CSV table of C-alpha atoms in Angstrom, one decimal:
chain,number,residue,atom,x,y,z
I,142,UNK,CA,79.3,78.5,94.3
I,143,UNK,CA,82.0,76.4,92.8
I,144,UNK,CA,85.6,77.6,93.3
I,145,UNK,CA,86.0,78.8,89.7
I,146,UNK,CA,83.0,81.1,89.9
I,147,UNK,CA,84.0,82.4,93.4
I,148,UNK,CA,87.5,83.3,92.1
I,149,UNK,CA,85.9,84.9,89.0
I,150,UNK,CA,83.6,86.9,91.3
I,151,UNK,CA,86.6,88.1,93.4
I,152,UNK,CA,88.4,89.3,90.2
I,153,UNK,CA,85.3,91.2,89.2
I,154,UNK,CA,85.1,92.8,92.6
I,155,UNK,CA,88.8,94.0,92.3
I,156,UNK,CA,88.2,95.2,88.8
I,157,UNK,CA,85.2,97.3,89.9
I,158,UNK,CA,87.1,98.8,92.9
I,159,UNK,CA,90.0,99.7,90.6
I,160,UNK,CA,87.6,101.3,88.1
I,161,UNK,CA,86.1,103.4,90.9
I,162,UNK,CA,89.5,104.5,92.1
I,163,UNK,CA,90.4,105.3,88.6
I,164,UNK,CA,87.5,107.7,88.3
I,165,UNK,CA,88.3,109.3,91.6
I,166,UNK,CA,92.0,109.7,90.7
I,167,UNK,CA,91.1,111.3,87.5
I,168,UNK,CA,89.9,114.3,89.5
I,169,UNK,CA,92.2,113.9,92.5
I,170,UNK,CA,95.6,113.0,90.9
I,171,UNK,CA,97.5,113.7,94.1
I,172,UNK,CA,95.5,111.8,96.6
I,173,UNK,CA,97.9,109.6,98.3
I,174,UNK,CA,95.3,107.4,100.0
I,175,UNK,CA,93.6,106.7,96.7
I,176,UNK,CA,96.9,105.9,95.0
I,177,UNK,CA,97.8,103.5,97.9
I,178,UNK,CA,94.5,101.7,97.7
I,179,UNK,CA,94.8,101.5,93.9
I,180,UNK,CA,98.2,99.8,94.3
I,181,UNK,CA,96.8,97.4,96.9
I,182,UNK,CA,93.8,96.3,94.8
I,183,UNK,CA,96.0,96.1,91.7
I,184,UNK,CA,98.2,93.6,93.4
I,185,UNK,CA,95.3,91.6,94.8
I,186,UNK,CA,93.8,91.5,91.3
I,187,UNK,CA,97.0,90.3,89.7
I,188,UNK,CA,97.3,87.5,92.3
I,189,UNK,CA,93.8,86.5,91.8
I,190,UNK,CA,94.2,86.3,88.0
I,191,UNK,CA,97.5,84.4,88.4
I,192,UNK,CA,95.6,81.9,90.6
I,193,UNK,CA,92.8,81.6,88.1
I,194,UNK,CA,95.2,81.1,85.2
I,195,UNK,CA,97.0,78.4,87.1
I,196,UNK,CA,93.9,76.5,88.2
I,197,UNK,CA,91.4,77.2,85.4
I,198,UNK,CA,93.4,78.4,82.4
I,199,UNK,CA,93.5,81.8,80.7
I,200,UNK,CA,90.8,84.4,81.2
I,201,UNK,CA,92.0,86.3,78.2
I,202,UNK,CA,94.0,84.8,75.3
I,203,UNK,CA,97.3,86.5,76.2
I,204,UNK,CA,97.3,84.8,79.5
I,205,UNK,CA,98.1,81.5,77.8
I,206,UNK,CA,101.6,80.5,78.9
I,207,UNK,CA,101.8,77.0,77.5
I,208,UNK,CA,104.5,76.7,74.9
I,209,UNK,CA,103.3,73.4,73.5
I,210,UNK,CA,99.5,74.0,73.5
I,211,UNK,CA,97.2,76.9,73.0
I,212,UNK,CA,94.9,76.3,76.0
I,213,UNK,CA,92.7,79.2,75.2
I,214,UNK,CA,90.6,76.9,73.0
I,215,UNK,CA,90.3,74.3,75.8
I,216,UNK,CA,87.9,76.3,77.9
I,217,UNK,CA,84.2,75.5,77.4
I,218,UNK,CA,83.0,78.0,74.9
I,219,UNK,CA,80.1,80.1,76.1
I,220,UNK,CA,77.5,78.0,74.2
I,221,UNK,CA,79.1,74.8,75.6
I,222,UNK,CA,78.9,75.9,79.2
I,223,UNK,CA,76.7,73.8,81.4
V,42,UNK,CA,92.9,118.6,82.4
V,43,UNK,CA,93.9,121.2,79.8
V,44,UNK,CA,91.2,123.6,78.6
V,45,UNK,CA,92.6,124.3,75.2
V,46,UNK,CA,89.6,122.7,73.6
V,47,UNK,CA,87.5,125.6,74.7
V,48,UNK,CA,89.9,128.2,73.4
V,49,UNK,CA,88.1,128.9,70.2
V,50,UNK,CA,84.7,129.4,71.7
V,51,UNK,CA,84.3,133.1,71.8
V,52,UNK,CA,82.5,134.7,74.7
V,53,UNK,CA,83.3,131.8,77.0
V,54,UNK,CA,85.1,133.4,79.9
V,55,UNK,CA,87.9,131.1,81.0
V,56,UNK,CA,89.9,131.2,84.2
V,57,UNK,CA,93.5,131.7,83.4
V,58,UNK,CA,94.9,128.9,85.7
V,59,UNK,CA,95.9,126.1,83.4
V,60,UNK,CA,94.5,123.2,85.5
V,61,UNK,CA,92.2,123.5,88.4
V,62,UNK,CA,94.5,121.4,90.6
V,63,UNK,CA,97.8,122.7,89.4
V,64,UNK,CA,97.9,125.7,91.7
V,65,UNK,CA,96.6,123.6,94.6
V,66,UNK,CA,98.6,120.5,94.0
V,67,UNK,CA,98.6,119.8,97.7
V,68,UNK,CA,100.0,116.3,97.9
V,69,UNK,CA,98.5,116.1,101.4
V,70,UNK,CA,97.4,112.7,102.6
V,71,UNK,CA,94.0,113.1,101.0
V,72,UNK,CA,94.9,115.5,98.3
V,73,UNK,CA,91.9,117.4,99.4
V,74,UNK,CA,91.2,120.6,97.6
V,75,UNK,CA,88.0,121.6,99.2
V,76,UNK,CA,84.7,121.4,97.6
V,77,UNK,CA,85.2,124.4,95.2
V,78,UNK,CA,87.8,124.8,92.5
V,79,UNK,CA,90.6,127.4,93.0
V,80,UNK,CA,89.0,130.5,91.7
V,81,UNK,CA,85.4,129.8,90.8
V,82,UNK,CA,83.8,132.2,88.2
V,83,UNK,CA,80.7,134.1,89.2
V,84,UNK,CA,77.4,133.0,87.9
V,85,UNK,CA,78.6,129.5,87.2
V,86,UNK,CA,77.2,126.4,88.9
V,87,UNK,CA,79.7,124.0,90.4
V,88,UNK,CA,79.3,120.4,91.7
V,89,UNK,CA,81.4,120.1,94.9
V,90,UNK,CA,84.6,118.0,94.5
V,91,UNK,CA,84.3,114.6,96.2
V,92,UNK,CA,86.5,114.4,99.3
V,93,UNK,CA,88.2,111.2,100.3
V,94,UNK,CA,85.8,109.4,102.6
V,95,UNK,CA,85.5,105.9,103.8
V,96,UNK,CA,85.4,103.1,101.3
V,97,UNK,CA,83.6,99.8,101.2
V,98,UNK,CA,85.1,96.4,100.8
V,99,UNK,CA,85.3,95.3,97.1
V,100,UNK,CA,82.5,92.7,97.6
V,101,UNK,CA,80.1,95.3,99.0
V,102,UNK,CA,81.2,97.9,96.6
V,103,UNK,CA,80.3,95.8,93.6
V,104,UNK,CA,76.8,95.2,94.9
V,105,UNK,CA,76.3,98.8,96.0
V,106,UNK,CA,77.6,100.1,92.7
V,107,UNK,CA,80.2,102.4,94.3
V,108,UNK,CA,83.4,102.0,96.3
V,109,UNK,CA,82.7,105.2,98.2
V,110,UNK,CA,80.1,105.2,101.0
V,111,UNK,CA,79.4,108.9,100.4
V,112,UNK,CA,78.2,108.1,96.9
V,113,UNK,CA,75.9,105.2,97.9
V,114,UNK,CA,72.4,106.5,97.4
V,115,UNK,CA,70.2,103.3,97.6
V,116,UNK,CA,66.8,104.0,96.2
V,117,UNK,CA,64.5,103.0,99.0
V,118,UNK,CA,60.7,103.1,98.8
V,119,UNK,CA,59.5,106.2,100.6
V,120,UNK,CA,63.0,107.7,100.2
V,121,UNK,CA,65.9,107.3,102.6
V,122,UNK,CA,66.3,111.0,103.3
């Protein structure tokens, strides 16, 4: 799998873990372990997204950080993808 | 979880404690509160609260569909249990 897809896969995995912890924390708001794990994966996810932005561009429009060019439109559009 | 939304349903017997966790807000390591709510009503069915168990790595969690090994019930031919 090419690096871009592997990175995307990692981001999905973190998203999923965070969603699971979110559901658990809804009913266990004081569980320290869940809160610690949530913080851990949140950080990992932020790093992975930052890496993705740097290498492959924004995942979502607001991740555009180029003041001279709106690079959101540079990505291959879904129908243009190989 | 406030229960006000149930306040206008007559005949529904409500426990007085505002939130099931409030009175047992143990901030212990696992925040465990046992499988049953604080003061369960009679003649009502309860699903046991999940306790903090071991968790899978994100990669495995995504394919298993859950982060918690306790909740992983793979559908196996002939049944796993």
